[in-house]
Short mmCIF file of C-alpha atoms in Angstrom, two decimals:
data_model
loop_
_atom_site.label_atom_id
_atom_site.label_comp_id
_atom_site.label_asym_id
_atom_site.label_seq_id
_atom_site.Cartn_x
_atom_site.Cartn_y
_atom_site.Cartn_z
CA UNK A 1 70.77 78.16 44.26
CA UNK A 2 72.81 78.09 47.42
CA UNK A 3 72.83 80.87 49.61
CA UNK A 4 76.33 81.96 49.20
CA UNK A 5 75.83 82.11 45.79
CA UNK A 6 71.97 83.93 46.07
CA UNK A 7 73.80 86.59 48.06
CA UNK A 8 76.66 87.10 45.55
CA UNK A 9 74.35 87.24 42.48
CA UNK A 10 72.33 90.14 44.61
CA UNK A 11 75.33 91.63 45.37
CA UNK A 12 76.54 91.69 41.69
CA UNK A 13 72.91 93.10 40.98
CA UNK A 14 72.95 95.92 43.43
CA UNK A 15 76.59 96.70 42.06
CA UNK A 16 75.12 96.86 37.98
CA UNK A 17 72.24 98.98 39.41
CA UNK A 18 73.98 101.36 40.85
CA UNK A 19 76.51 101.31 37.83
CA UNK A 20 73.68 102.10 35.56
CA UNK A 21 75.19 99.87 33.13
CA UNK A 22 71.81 97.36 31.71
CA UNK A 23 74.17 94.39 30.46
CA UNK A 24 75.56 93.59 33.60
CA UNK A 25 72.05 93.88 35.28
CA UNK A 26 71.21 91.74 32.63
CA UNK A 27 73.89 89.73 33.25
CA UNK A 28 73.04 89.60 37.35
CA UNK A 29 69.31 88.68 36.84
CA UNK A 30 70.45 85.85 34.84
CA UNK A 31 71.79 84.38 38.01
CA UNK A 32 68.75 84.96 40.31
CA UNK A 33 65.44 82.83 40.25
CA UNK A 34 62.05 85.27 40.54
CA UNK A 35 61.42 84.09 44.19
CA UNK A 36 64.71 85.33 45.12
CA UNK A 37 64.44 88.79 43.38
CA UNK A 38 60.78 89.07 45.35
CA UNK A 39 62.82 88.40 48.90
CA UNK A 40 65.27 90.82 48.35
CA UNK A 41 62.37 93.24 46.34
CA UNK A 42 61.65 95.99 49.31
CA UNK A 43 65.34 96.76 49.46
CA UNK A 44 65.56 98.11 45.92
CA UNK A 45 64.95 101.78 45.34
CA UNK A 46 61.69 102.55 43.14
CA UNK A 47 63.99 103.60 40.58
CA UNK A 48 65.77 100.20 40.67
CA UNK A 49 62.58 98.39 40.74
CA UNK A 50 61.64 99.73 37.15
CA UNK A 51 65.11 98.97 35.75
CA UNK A 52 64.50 95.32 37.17
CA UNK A 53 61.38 94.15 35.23
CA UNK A 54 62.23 96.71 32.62
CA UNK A 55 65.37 94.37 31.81
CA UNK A 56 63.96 90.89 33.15
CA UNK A 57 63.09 88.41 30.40
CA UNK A 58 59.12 88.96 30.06
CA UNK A 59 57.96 85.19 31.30
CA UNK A 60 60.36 86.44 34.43
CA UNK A 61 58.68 89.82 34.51
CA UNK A 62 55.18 88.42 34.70
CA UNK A 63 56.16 85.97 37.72
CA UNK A 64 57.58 89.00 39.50
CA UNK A 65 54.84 91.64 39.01
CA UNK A 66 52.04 88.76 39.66
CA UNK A 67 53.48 88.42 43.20
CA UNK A 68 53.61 92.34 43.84
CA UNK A 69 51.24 94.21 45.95
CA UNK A 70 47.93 95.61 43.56
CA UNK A 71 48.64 99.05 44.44
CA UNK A 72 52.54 98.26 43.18
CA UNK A 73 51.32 96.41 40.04
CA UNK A 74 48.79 99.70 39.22
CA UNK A 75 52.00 102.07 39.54
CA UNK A 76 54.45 100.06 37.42
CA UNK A 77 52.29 99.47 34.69
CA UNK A 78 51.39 103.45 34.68
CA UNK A 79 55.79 104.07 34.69
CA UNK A 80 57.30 101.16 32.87
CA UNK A 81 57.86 101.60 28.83
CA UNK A 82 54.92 100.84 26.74
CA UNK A 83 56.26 97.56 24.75
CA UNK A 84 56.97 96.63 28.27
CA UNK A 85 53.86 96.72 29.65
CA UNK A 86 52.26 95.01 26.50
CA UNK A 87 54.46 91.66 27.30
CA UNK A 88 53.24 91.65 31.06
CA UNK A 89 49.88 92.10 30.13
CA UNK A 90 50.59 89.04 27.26
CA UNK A 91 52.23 87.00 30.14
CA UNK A 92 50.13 87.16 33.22
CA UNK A 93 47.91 83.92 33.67
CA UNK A 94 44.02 85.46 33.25
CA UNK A 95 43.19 85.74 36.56
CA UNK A 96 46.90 87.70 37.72
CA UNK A 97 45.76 89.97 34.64
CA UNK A 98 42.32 90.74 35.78
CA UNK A 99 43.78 91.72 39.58
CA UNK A 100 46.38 94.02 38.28
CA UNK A 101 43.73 95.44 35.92
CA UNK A 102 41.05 96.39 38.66
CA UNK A 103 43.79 98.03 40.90
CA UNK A 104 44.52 100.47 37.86
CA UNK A 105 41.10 101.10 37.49
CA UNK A 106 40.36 101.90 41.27
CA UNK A 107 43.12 105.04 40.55
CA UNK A 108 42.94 105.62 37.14
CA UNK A 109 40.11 104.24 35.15
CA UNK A 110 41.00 105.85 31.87
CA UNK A 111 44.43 104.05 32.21
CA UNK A 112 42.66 100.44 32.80
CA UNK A 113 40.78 101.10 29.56
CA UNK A 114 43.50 101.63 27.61
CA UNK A 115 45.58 98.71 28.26
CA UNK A 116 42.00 96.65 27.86
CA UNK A 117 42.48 98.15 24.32
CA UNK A 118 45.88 96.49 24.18
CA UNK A 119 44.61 93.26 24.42
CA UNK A 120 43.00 90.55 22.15
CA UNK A 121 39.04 90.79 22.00
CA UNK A 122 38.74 87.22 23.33
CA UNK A 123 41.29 87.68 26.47
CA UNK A 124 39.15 91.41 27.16
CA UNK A 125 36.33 89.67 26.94
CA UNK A 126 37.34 87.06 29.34
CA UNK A 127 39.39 89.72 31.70
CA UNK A 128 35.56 91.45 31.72
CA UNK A 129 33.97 88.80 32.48
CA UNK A 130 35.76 87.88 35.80
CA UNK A 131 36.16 91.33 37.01
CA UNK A 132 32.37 90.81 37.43
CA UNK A 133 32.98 88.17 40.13
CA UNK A 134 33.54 90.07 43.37
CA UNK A 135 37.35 89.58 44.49
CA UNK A 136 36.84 87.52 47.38
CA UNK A 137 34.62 85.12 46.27
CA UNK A 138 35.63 81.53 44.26
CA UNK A 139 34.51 83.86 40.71
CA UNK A 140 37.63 86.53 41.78
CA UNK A 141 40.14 83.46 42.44
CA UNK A 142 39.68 81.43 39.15
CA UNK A 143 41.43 81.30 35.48
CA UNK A 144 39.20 80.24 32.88
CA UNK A 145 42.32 78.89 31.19
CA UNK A 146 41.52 75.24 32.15
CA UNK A 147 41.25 71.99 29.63
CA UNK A 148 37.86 70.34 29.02
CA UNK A 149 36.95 66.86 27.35
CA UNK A 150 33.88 65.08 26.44
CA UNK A 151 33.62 61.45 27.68
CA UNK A 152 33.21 60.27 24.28
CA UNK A 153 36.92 61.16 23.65
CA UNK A 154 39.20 58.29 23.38
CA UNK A 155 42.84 58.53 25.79
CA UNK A 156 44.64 58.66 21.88
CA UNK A 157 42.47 61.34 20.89
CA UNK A 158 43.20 63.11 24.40
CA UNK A 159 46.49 63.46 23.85
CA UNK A 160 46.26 64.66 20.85
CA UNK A 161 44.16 67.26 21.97
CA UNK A 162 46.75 68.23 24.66
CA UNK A 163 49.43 68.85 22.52
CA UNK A 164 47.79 71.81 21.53
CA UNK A 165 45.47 73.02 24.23
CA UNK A 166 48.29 72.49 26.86
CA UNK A 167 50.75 75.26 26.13
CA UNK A 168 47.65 77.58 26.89
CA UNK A 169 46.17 75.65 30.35
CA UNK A 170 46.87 77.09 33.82
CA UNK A 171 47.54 72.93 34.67
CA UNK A 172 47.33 69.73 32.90
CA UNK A 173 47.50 67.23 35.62
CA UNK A 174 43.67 67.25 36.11
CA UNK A 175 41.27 67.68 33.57
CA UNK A 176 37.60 68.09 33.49
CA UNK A 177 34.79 66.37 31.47
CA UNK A 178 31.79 68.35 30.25
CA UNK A 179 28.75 67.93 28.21
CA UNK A 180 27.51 69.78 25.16
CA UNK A 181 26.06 72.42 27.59
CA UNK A 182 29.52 72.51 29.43
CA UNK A 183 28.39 71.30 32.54
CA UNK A 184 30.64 69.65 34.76
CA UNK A 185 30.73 65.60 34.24
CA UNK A 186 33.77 64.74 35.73
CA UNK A 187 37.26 64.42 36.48
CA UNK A 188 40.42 62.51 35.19
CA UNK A 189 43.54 63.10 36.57
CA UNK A 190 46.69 62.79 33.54
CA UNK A 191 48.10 59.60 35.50
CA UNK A 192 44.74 58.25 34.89
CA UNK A 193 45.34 58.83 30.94
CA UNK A 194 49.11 57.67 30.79
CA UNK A 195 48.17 54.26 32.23
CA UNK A 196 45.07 53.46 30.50
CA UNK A 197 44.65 51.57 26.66
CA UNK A 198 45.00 54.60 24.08
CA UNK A 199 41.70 53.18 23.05
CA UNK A 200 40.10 53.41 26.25
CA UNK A 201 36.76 56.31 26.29
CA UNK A 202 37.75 58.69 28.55
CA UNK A 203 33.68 58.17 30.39
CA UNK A 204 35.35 54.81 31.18
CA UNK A 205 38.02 55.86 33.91
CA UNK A 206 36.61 59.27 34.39
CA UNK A 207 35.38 59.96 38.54
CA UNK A 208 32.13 61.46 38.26
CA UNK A 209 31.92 62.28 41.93
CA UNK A 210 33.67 65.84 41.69
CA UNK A 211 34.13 68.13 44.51
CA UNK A 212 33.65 71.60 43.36
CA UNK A 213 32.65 74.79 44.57
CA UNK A 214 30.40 77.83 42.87
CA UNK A 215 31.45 81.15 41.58
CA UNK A 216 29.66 82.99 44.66
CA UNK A 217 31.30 80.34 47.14
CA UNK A 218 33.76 82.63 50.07
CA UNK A 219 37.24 82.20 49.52
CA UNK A 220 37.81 81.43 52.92
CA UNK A 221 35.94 78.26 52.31
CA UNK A 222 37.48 77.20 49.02
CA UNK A 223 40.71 77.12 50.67
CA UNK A 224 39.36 75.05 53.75
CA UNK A 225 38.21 72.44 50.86
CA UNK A 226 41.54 72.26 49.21
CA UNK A 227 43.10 72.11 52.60
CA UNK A 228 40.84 69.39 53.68
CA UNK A 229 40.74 67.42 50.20
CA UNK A 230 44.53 67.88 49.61
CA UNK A 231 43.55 69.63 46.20
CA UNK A 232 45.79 71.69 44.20
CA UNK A 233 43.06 72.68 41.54
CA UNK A 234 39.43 72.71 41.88
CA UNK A 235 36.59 73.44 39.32
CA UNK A 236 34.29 76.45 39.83
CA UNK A 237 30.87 76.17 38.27
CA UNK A 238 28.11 78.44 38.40
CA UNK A 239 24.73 77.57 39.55
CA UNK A 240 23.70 76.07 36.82
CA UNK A 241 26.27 73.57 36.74
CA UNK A 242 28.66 75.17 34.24
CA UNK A 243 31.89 74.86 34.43
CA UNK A 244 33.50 78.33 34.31
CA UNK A 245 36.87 78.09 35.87
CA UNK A 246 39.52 76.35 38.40
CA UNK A 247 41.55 77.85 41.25
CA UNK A 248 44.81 76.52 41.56
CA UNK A 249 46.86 75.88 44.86
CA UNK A 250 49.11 78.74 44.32
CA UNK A 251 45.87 81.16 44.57
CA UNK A 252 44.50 79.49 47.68
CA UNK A 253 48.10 80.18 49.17
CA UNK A 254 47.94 83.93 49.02
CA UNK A 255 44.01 83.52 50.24
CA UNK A 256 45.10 81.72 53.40
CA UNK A 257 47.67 83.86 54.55
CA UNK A 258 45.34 87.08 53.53
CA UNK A 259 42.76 85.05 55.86
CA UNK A 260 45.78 84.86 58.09
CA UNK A 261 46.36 88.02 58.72
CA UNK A 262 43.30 89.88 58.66
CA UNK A 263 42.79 87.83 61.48
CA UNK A 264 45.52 88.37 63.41
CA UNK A 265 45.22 92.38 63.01
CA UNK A 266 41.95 91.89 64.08
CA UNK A 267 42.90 89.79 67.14
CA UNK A 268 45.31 92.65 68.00
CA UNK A 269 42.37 95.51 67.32
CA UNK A 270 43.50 96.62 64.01
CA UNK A 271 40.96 97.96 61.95
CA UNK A 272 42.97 97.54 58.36
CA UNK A 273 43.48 94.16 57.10
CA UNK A 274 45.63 95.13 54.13
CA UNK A 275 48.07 97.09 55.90
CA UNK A 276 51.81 96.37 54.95
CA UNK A 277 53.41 98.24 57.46
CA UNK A 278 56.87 98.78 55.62
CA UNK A 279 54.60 100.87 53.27
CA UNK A 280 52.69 102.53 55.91
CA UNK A 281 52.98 105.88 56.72
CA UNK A 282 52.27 106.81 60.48
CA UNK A 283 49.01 108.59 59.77
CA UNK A 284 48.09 105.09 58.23
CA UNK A 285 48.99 103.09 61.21
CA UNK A 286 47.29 105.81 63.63
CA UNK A 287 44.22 105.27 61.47
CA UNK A 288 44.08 101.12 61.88
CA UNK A 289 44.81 101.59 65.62
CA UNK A 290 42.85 104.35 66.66
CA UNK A 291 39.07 103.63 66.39
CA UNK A 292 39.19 99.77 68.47
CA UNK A 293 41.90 101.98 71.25
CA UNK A 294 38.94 104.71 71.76
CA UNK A 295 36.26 101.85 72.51
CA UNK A 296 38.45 99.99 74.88
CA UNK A 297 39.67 103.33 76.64
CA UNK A 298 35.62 103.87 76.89
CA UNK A 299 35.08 100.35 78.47
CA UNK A 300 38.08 100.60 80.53
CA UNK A 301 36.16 103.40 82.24
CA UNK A 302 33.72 101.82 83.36
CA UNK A 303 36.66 99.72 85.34
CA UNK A 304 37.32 102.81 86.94
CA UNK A 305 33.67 103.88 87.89
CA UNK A 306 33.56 100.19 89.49
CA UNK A 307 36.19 100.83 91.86
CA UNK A 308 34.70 104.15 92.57
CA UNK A 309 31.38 101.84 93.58
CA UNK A 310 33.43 99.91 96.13
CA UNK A 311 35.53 102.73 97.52
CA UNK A 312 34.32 101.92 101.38
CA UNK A 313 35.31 98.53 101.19
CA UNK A 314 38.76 98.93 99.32
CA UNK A 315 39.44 101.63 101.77
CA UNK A 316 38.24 98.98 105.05
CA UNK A 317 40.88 96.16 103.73
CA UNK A 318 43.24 98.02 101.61
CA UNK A 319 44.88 94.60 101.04
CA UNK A 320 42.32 93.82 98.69
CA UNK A 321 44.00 96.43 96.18
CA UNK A 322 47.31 94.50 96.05
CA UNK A 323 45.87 91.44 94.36
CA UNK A 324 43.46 93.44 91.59
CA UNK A 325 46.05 93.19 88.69
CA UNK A 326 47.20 89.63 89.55
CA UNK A 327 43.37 88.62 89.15
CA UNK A 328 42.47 90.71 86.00
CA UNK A 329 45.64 89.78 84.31
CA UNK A 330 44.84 86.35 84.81
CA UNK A 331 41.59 86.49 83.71
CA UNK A 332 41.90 88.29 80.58
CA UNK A 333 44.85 85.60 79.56
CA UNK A 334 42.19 83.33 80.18
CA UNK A 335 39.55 84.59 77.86
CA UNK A 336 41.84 85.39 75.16
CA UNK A 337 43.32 82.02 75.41
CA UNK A 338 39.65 80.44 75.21
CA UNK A 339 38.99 82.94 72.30
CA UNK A 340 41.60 82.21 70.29
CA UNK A 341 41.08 78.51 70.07
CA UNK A 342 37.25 79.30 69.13
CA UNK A 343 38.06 81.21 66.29
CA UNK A 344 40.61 79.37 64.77
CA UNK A 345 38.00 76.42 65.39
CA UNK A 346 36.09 77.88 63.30
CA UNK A 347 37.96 79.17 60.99
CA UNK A 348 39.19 75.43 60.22
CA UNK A 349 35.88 74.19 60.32
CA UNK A 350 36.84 71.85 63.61
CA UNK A 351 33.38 73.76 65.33
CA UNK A 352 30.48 75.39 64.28
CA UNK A 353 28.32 77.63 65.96
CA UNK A 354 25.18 74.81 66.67
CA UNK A 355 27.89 73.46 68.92
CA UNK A 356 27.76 76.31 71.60
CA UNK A 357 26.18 73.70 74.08
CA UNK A 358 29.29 71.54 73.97
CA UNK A 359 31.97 73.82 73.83
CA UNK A 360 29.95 75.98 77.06
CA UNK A 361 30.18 72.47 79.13
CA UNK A 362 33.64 71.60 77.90
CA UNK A 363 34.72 74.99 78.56
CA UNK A 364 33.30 75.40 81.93
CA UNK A 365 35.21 72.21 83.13
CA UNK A 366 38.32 74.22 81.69
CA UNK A 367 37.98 76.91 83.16
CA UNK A 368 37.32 75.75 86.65
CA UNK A 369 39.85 73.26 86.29
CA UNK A 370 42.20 75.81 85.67
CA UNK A 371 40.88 78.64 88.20
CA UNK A 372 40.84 75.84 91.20
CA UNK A 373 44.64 75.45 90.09
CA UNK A 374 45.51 79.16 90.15
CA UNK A 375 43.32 79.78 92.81
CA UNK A 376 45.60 77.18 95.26
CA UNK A 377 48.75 79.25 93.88
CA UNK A 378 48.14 82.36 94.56
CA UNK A 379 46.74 81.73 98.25
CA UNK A 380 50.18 80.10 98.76
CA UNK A 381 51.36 83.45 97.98
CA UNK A 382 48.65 85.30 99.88
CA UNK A 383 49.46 83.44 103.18
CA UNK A 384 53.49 84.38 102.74
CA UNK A 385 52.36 88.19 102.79
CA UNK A 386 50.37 87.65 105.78
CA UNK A 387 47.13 88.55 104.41
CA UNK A 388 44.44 85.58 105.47
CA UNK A 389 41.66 87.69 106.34
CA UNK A 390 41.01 88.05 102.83
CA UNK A 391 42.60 84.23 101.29
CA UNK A 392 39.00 82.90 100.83
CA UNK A 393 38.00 86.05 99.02
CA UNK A 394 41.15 86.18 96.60
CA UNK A 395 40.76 82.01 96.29
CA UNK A 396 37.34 81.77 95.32
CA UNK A 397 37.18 85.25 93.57
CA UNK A 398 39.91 83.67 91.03
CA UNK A 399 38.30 80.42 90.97
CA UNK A 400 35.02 82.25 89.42
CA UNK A 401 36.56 85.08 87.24
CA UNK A 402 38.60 82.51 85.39
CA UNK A 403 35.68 80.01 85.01
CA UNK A 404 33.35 83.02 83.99
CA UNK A 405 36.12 84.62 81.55
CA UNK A 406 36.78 81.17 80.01
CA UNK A 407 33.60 81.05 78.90
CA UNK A 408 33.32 84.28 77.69
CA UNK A 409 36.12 84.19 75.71
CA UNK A 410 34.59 80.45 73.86
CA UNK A 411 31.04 82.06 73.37
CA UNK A 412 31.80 85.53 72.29
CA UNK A 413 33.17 84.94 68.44
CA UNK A 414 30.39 82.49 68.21
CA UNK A 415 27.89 84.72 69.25
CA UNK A 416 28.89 87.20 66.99
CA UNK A 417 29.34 84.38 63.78
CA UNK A 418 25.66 83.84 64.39
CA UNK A 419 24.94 87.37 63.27
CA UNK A 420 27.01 87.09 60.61
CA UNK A 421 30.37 89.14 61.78
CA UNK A 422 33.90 87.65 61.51
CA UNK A 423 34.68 86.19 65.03
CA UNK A 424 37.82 87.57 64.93
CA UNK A 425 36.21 91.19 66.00
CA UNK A 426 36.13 89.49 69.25
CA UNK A 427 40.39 91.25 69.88
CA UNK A 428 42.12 89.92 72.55
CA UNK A 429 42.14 93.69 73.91
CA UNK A 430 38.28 93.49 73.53
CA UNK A 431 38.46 90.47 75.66
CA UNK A 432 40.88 91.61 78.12
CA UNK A 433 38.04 94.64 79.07
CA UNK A 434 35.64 92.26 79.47
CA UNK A 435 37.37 90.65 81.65
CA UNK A 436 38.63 93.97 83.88
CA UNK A 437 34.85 94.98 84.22
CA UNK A 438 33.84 91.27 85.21
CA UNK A 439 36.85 90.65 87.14
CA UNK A 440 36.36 93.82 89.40
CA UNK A 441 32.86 92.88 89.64
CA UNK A 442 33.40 89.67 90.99
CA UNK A 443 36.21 90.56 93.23
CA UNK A 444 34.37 93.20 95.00
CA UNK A 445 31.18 91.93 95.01
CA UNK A 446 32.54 88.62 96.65
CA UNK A 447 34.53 90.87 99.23
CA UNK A 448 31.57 92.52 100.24
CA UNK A 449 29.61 89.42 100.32
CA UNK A 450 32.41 87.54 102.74
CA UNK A 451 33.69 90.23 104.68
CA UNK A 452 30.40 90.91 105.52
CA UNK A 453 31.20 94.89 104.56
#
């Protein structure tokens, strides 16, 4: 829909809303896809919000609510009418049923078991079983609503088979062979089966080389394998070989940019991952900010008892003091440039932490590299303020710090991947003390040393 038109039909919705009248909001959501109700969703009132998938045709409903926040899906499905709630539950694809279930139980468990009791005893059964698969692991992501063949089936018989598993199947453009056990055999894409002789056995064209992942495999790395194989499904077996499920593309979306930003908010020293800040209140964003800003107040201390050290010799050539923040500032950009590229290395897979060797080498070359080239522009600067007593000491003190925080910055989130942390503890800000304590260290040390002080 063009734009001009998106915004009219949101216009005319707001306007129905507002008149209370439910066949002209009926009429308005007839002109608007899902995706654009979801980008215009925070600026309708709660009360608006129930109307919405109160009135929305229920295959609409479901594709709204599945993109919601879980603690949003729990409270709608606590307000909205009864029959309404029994199509979304009827709706949802298996795995967008089991989320919205567990974040009703986490508030009200009484509530998640009785709209378990609304639903068939196969799909319960089913729901129960994945809500045993922790929700951040390949188990949580999958839909057991996938289609299976045998290789003895022939492409004829295949299609037969389709025409009434398909309506059912999460996807249908890639479908899995198993044996009597239901372990995984192989894979045969539906191109495969539209160009083949109806006669043809499906063992014949089948790939048996399948990529797959297990139930206990990290999210995180099932989406670097569908990045990396350019999947948009991939089977999840368990570790016996079983086939028990696929993830689709549109799951391993939400996964990366969940991956996305826990790790920027914990670049940037926030403690909460799942914070949406429009629906934060201020003791919540005090909360995520508060525990890393006390530990880096603590370290920036000891910044402070380090100048107190060198007090004689900042007090002999008080020029030193007018080049401490152009130093510190350049070395903590330094580290948390080096840092950032580590983690997102590994994050991608591009490093892992047996290379340390390597990246220490290739990152000391950086970072003297780039110190030597600072280091010659800020003694041009040093010289115009008439301070060469000290050039050598500013020179070859930024020279060092940058080499040394470089290196820091590269071998810090590997350090801590080896013991089994996320590397993206290792915050910029946490980087940026490091740097102030080694910086001063270095600066003062080496004016000492030089000055002969």
């Amino acid at each position: 829909m063009p734009e001009m038109n998106v915004q009219a039909g949101w216009q005319a919705l707001q306007e129905a809303l507002a008149e209370g009248d439910a066949g002209l909001v009926r009429q308005a959501l007839g002109e608007l896809y899902p995706q654009e109700l979801l980008d215009h969703w925070d600026e309708l009132s709660r009360e608006h919000r129930f109307t919405v998938l109160t009135l929305l045709p229920p295959e609409e409903a479901a594709e709204v609510f599945s993109h919601l926040e879980e603690d949003e899906q729990a409270e709608l499905l606590k307000a909205l009418p009864p029959w309404r709630v029994k199509e979304l539950l009827g709706e949802l694809s298996l795995d967008d049923l089991t989320d919205a279930l567990q974040a009703v139980e986490e508030e009200n468990p009484q509530q998640a078991e009785a709209l378990l009791d609304q639903l068939d005893p196969e799909t319960r059964a089913e729901v129960e079983e994945l809500s045993e698969y922790e929700e951040d692991e390949a188990g949580g992501l999958m839909t057991p609503e996938y289609i299976a063949l045998r290789d003895s089936m022939t492409v004829d018989e295949v299609f037969r088979f389709l025409r009434r598993a398909a309506p059912d199947a999460e996807q249908v453009y890639y479908l899995y062979v198993v044996d009597a056990a239901n372990r995984l055999e192989g894979v045969v894409s539906l191109r495969d089966l539209i160009v083949a002789d109806p006669k043809t056995k499906v063992r014949e064209i089948m790939n048996p080389d399948v990529v797959r992942v297990r139930t206990d495999t990290d999210q995180e790395e099932v989406a670097r394998l569908m990045a990396d194989y350019n999947f948009t499904v991939l089977p999840v077996v368990d570790e016996e070989g079983v086939l028990s499920g696929i993830i689709t593309i549109d799951d391993v979306v939400d996964v990366i940019q969940e991956e996305a930003t826990e790790d920027i908010y914990r670049l940037g020293a926030v403690e909460s991952p799942e914070l949406v800040y429009s629906r934060s209140s201020v003791w919540d964003l005090w909360s995520a900010r508060i525990r890393w800003l006390v530990i880096l107040v603590i370290g920036a201390m000891f910044s402070s008892s380090i100048l107190e050290g060198f007090q004689n010799t900042l007090q002999a050539v008080t020029a030193l003091t007018f080049y401490i923040t152009v130093l510190l500032g350049a070395g903590g950009n330094t580290g948390n440039q080096s840092s950032t590229i580590i983690v997102r290395a590994l994050a991608t897979g591009d490093v892992r932490g047996r290379d340390w060797w390597r990246i220490l080498l290739k990152e000391l070359s950086v970072g003297a590299m780039l110190g030597i080239t600072l280091a010659i522009l800020l003694s041009i600067k040093v010289l115009i303020d008439g301070h060469g007593e000290i050039l050598l000491v500013v020179a070859a003190s930024l020279a060092v710090l940058m080499t040394v925080t470089n290196i820091l910055g590269a071998l810090l989130p590997i350090g801590i991947k080896k013991i089994g942390l996320d590397p993206a503890l290792i915050s910029n800000p946490l980087i940026a003390t490091l740097s102030d304590i080694t910086g001063l260290m270095i600066y003062l040390s080496m004016a000492r040393w030089l000055l002969h002080m």
